[in-house]
GROMACS .gro file of C-alpha atoms in nm:
model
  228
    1UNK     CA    1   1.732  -0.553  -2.102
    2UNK     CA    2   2.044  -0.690  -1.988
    3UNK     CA    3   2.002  -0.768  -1.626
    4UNK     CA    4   2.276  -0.797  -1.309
    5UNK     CA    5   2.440  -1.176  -1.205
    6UNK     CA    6   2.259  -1.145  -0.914
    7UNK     CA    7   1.879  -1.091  -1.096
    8UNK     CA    8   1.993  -1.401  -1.346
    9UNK     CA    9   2.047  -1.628  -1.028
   10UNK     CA   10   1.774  -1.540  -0.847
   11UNK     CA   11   1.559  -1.634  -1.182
   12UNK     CA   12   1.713  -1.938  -1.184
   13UNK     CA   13   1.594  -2.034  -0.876
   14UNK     CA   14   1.204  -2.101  -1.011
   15UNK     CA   15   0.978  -2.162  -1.310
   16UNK     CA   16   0.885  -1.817  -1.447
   17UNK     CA   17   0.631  -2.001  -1.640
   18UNK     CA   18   0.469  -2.183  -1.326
   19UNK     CA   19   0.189  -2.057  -1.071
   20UNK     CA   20   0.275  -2.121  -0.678
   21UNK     CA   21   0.073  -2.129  -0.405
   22UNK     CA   22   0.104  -1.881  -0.166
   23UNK     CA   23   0.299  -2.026   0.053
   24UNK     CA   24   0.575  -2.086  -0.228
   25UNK     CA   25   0.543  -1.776  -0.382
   26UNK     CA   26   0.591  -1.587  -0.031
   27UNK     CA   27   0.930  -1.809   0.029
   28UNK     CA   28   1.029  -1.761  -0.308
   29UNK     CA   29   0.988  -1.363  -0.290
   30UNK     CA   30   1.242  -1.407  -0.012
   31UNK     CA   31   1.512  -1.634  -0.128
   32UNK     CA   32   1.541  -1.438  -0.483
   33UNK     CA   33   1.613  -1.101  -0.276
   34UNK     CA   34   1.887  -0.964  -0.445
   35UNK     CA   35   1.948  -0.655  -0.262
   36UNK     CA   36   2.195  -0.628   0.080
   37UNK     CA   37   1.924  -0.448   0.305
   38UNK     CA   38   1.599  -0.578   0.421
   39UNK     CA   39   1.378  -0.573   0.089
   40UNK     CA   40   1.059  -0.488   0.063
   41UNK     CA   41   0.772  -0.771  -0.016
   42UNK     CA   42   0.520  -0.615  -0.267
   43UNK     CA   43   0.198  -0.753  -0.433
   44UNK     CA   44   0.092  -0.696  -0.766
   45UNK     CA   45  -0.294  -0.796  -0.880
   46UNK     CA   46  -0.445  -0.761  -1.237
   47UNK     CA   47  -0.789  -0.713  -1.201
   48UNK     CA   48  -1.085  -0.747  -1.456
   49UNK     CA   49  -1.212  -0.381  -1.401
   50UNK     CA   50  -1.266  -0.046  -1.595
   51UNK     CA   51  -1.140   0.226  -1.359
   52UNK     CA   52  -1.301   0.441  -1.612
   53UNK     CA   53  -1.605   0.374  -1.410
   54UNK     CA   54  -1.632   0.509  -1.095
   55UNK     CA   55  -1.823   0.196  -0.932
   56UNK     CA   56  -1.482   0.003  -1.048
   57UNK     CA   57  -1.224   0.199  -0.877
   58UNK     CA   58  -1.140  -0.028  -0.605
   59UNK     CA   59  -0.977   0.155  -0.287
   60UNK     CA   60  -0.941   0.091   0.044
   61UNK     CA   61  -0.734   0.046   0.337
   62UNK     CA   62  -0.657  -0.217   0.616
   63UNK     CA   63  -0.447  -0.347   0.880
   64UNK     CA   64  -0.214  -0.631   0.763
   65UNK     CA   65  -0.245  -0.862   1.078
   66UNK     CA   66   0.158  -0.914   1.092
   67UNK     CA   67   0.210  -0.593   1.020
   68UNK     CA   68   0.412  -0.456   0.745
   69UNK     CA   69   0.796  -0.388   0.880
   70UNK     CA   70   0.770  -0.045   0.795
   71UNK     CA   71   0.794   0.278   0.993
   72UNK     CA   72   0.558   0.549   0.866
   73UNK     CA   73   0.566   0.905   0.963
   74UNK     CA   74   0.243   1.002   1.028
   75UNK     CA   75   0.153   1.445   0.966
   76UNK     CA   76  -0.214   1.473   1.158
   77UNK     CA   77  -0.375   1.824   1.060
   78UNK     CA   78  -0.580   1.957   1.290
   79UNK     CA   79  -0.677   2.196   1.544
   80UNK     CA   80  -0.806   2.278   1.901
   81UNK     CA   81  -0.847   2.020   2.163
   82UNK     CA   82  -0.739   1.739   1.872
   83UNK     CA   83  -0.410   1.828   1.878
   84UNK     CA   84  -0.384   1.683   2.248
   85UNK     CA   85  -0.536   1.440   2.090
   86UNK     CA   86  -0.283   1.336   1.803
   87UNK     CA   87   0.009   1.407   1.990
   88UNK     CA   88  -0.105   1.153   2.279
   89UNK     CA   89  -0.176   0.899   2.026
   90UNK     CA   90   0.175   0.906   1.913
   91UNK     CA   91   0.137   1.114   1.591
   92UNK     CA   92   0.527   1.209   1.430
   93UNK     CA   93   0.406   1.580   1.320
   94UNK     CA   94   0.069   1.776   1.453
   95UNK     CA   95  -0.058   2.108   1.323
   96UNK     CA   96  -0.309   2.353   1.195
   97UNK     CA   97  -0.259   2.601   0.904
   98UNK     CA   98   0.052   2.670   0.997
   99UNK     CA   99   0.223   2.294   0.895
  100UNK     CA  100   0.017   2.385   0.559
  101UNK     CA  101   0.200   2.675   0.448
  102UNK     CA  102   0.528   2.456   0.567
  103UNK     CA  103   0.431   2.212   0.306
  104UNK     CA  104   0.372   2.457   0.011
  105UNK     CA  105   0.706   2.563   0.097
  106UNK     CA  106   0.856   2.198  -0.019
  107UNK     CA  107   0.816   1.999   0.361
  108UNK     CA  108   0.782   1.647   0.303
  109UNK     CA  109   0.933   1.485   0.600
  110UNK     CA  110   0.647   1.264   0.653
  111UNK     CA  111   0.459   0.921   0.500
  112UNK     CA  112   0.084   1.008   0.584
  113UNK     CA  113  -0.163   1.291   0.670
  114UNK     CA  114  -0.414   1.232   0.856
  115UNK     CA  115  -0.676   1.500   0.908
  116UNK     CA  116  -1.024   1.559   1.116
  117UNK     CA  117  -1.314   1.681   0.864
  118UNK     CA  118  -1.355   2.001   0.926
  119UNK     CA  119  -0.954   2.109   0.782
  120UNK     CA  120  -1.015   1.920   0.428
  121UNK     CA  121  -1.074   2.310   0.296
  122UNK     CA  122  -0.730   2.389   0.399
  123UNK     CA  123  -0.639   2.134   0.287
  124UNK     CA  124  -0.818   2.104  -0.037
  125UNK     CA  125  -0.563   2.423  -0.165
  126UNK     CA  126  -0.321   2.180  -0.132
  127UNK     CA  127  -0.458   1.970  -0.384
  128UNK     CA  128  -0.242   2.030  -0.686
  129UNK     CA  129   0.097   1.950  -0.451
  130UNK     CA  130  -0.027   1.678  -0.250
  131UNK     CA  131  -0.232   1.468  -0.501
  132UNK     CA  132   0.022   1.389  -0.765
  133UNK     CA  133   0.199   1.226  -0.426
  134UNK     CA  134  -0.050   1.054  -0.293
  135UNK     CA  135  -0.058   1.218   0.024
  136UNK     CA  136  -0.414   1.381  -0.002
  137UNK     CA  137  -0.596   1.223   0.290
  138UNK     CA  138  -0.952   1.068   0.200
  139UNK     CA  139  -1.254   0.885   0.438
  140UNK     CA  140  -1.255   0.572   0.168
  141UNK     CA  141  -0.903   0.506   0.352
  142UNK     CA  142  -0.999   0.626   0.689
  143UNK     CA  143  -0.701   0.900   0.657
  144UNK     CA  144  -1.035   1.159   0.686
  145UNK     CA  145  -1.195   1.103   1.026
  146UNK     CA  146  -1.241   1.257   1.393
  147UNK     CA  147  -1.142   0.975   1.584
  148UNK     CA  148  -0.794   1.064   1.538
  149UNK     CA  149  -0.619   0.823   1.825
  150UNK     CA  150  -0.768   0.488   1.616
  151UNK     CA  151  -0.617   0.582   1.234
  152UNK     CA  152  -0.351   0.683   1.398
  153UNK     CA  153  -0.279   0.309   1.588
  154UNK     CA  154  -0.395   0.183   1.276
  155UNK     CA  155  -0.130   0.320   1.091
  156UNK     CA  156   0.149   0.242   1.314
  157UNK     CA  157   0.026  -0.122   1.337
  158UNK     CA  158   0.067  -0.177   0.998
  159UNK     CA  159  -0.196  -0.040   0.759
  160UNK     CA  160  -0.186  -0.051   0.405
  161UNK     CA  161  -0.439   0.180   0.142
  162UNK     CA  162  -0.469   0.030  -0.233
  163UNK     CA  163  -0.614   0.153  -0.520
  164UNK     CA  164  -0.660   0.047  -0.876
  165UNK     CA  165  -0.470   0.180  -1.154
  166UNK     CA  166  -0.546   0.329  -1.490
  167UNK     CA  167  -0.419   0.002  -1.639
  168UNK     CA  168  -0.636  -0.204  -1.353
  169UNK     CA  169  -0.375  -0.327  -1.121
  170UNK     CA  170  -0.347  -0.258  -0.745
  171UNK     CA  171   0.015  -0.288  -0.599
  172UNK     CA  172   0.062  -0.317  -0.228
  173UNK     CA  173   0.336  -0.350   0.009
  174UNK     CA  174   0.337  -0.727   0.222
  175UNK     CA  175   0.608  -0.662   0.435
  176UNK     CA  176   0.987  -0.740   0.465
  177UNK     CA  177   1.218  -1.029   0.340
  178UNK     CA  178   1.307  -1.059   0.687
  179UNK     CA  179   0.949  -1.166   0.761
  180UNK     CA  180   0.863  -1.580   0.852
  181UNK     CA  181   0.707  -1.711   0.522
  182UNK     CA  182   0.349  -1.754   0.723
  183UNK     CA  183   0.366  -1.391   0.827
  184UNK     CA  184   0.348  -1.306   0.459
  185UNK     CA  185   0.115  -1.563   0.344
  186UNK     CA  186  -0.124  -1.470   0.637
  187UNK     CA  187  -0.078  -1.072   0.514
  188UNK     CA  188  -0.136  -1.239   0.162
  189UNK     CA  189  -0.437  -1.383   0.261
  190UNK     CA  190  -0.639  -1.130   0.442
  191UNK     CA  191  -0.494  -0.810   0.145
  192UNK     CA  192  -0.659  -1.108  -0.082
  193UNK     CA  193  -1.006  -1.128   0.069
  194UNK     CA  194  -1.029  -0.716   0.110
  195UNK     CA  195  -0.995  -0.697  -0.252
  196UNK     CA  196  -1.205  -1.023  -0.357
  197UNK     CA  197  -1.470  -0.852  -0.096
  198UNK     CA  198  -1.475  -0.525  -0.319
  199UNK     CA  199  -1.523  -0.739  -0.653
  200UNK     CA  200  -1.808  -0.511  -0.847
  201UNK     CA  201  -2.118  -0.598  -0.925
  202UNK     CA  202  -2.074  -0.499  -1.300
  203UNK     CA  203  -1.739  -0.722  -1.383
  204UNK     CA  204  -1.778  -1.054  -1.573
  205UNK     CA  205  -1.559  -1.312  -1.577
  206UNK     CA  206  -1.269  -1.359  -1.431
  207UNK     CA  207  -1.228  -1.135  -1.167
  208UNK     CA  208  -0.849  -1.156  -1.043
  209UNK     CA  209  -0.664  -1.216  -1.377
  210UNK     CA  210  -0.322  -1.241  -1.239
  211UNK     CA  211  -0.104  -1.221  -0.926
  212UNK     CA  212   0.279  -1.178  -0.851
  213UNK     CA  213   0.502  -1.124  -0.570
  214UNK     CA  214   0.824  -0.978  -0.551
  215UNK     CA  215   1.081  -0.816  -0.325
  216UNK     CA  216   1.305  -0.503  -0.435
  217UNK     CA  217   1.478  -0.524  -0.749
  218UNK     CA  218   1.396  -0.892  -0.759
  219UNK     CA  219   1.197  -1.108  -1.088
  220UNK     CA  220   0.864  -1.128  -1.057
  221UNK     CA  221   0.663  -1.467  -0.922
  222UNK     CA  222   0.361  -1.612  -1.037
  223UNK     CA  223   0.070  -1.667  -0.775
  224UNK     CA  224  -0.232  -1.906  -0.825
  225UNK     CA  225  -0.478  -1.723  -0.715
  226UNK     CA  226  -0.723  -2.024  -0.790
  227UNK     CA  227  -0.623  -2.219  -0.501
  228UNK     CA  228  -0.770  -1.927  -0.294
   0.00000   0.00000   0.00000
């Protein structure tokens, strides 16, 4: 694949054989940025798991404790006295059945649904249209709860959901170029222990088989996740 002047310099600028630590990795992910706007900072883990077996599909969610840079519109379905309730809490979009049938009619405007228990029929019709987006809301992320006013902070604060692959890797944003280096690495670390937390019982071996950072449009770099 021939790639762009800027990509080639940006490679040049490390060992695409080496691992770094962390700390490297994180400024590295910045300084080979090759885009003009405020790129992105994602994480990409290969994991030692069968997601053939549902006691290996790792998924979860959690608050990045510097946050993650990005703005998320957040859709809360509900209905009665909840409503209050999301709108209070600083929710972009609130509504009942009627912000459903706005959906099926090809409204996306939005990042996230949230939703209290008792719409997940409604919105279980939705299925076919919201799951090949990723939108369907689920308790395993807390996306699925009644305590609307605390996923809905959560969110805004900076929360990320992950989930393994077919292929057994879990990508995840980190934050922004724009971020201090020790914002990322502390992000780094705590995405890290989530996922080392949720190592199953069944794997053997080594558990985190690889690990790579990288902004927008920018070459991948190598982690040592060892030093962990």
């Amino acid at each position: 694949m021939k790639r762009s002047k800027g990509y080639n310099n940006a490679v040049a600028l490390f060992d695409k054989n080496k691992k770094y630590s962390v700390v490297e990795a994180c400024e590295l992910a910045k300084k080979t940025s090759t885009v003009k706007y405020d790129a992105q900072i994602r994480v990409s883990f290969k994991l030692n798991v069968d997601p053939r077996h549902a006691e290996q599909q790792i998924r979860g969610a959690m608050v990045l404790p510097c946050g993650t840079g990005r703005t998320q519109k957040v859709l809360v379905v509900t209905q009665g006295a909840k409503m209050e309730e999301a709108t209070a809490a600083g929710a972009d979009y609130v509504g009942d059945k009627e912000i459903l049938e706005k959906i099926k009619g090809g409204w996306f405007d939005f990042d996230i649904i949230v939703a209290t228990p008792d719409m997940m029929g409604e919105l279980g019709k939705l299925g076919k249209i919201l799951g090949p987006k990723g939108l369907m809301p689920n308790p395993k992320t807390g996306t699925v709860t009644p305590n609307i006013t605390a996923a809905v902070n959560e969110i805004k604060k900076g929360k990320v959901t992950y989930r393994v692959d077919k292929d057994g890797n879990i990508n995840c944003l980190l934050g922004k170029a724009s971020f201090a280096t020790e914002d990322l690495a502390a992000n780094f670390e705590a995405l890290f222990g989530a996922i080392v937390k949720a190592r199953p019982a069944a794997v053997k071996g080594t558990y985190v088989q690889g690990v790579t950072l990288s902004s927008n449009m920018g070459p991948g770099i190598k982690v040592d996740a060892s030093a962990n």
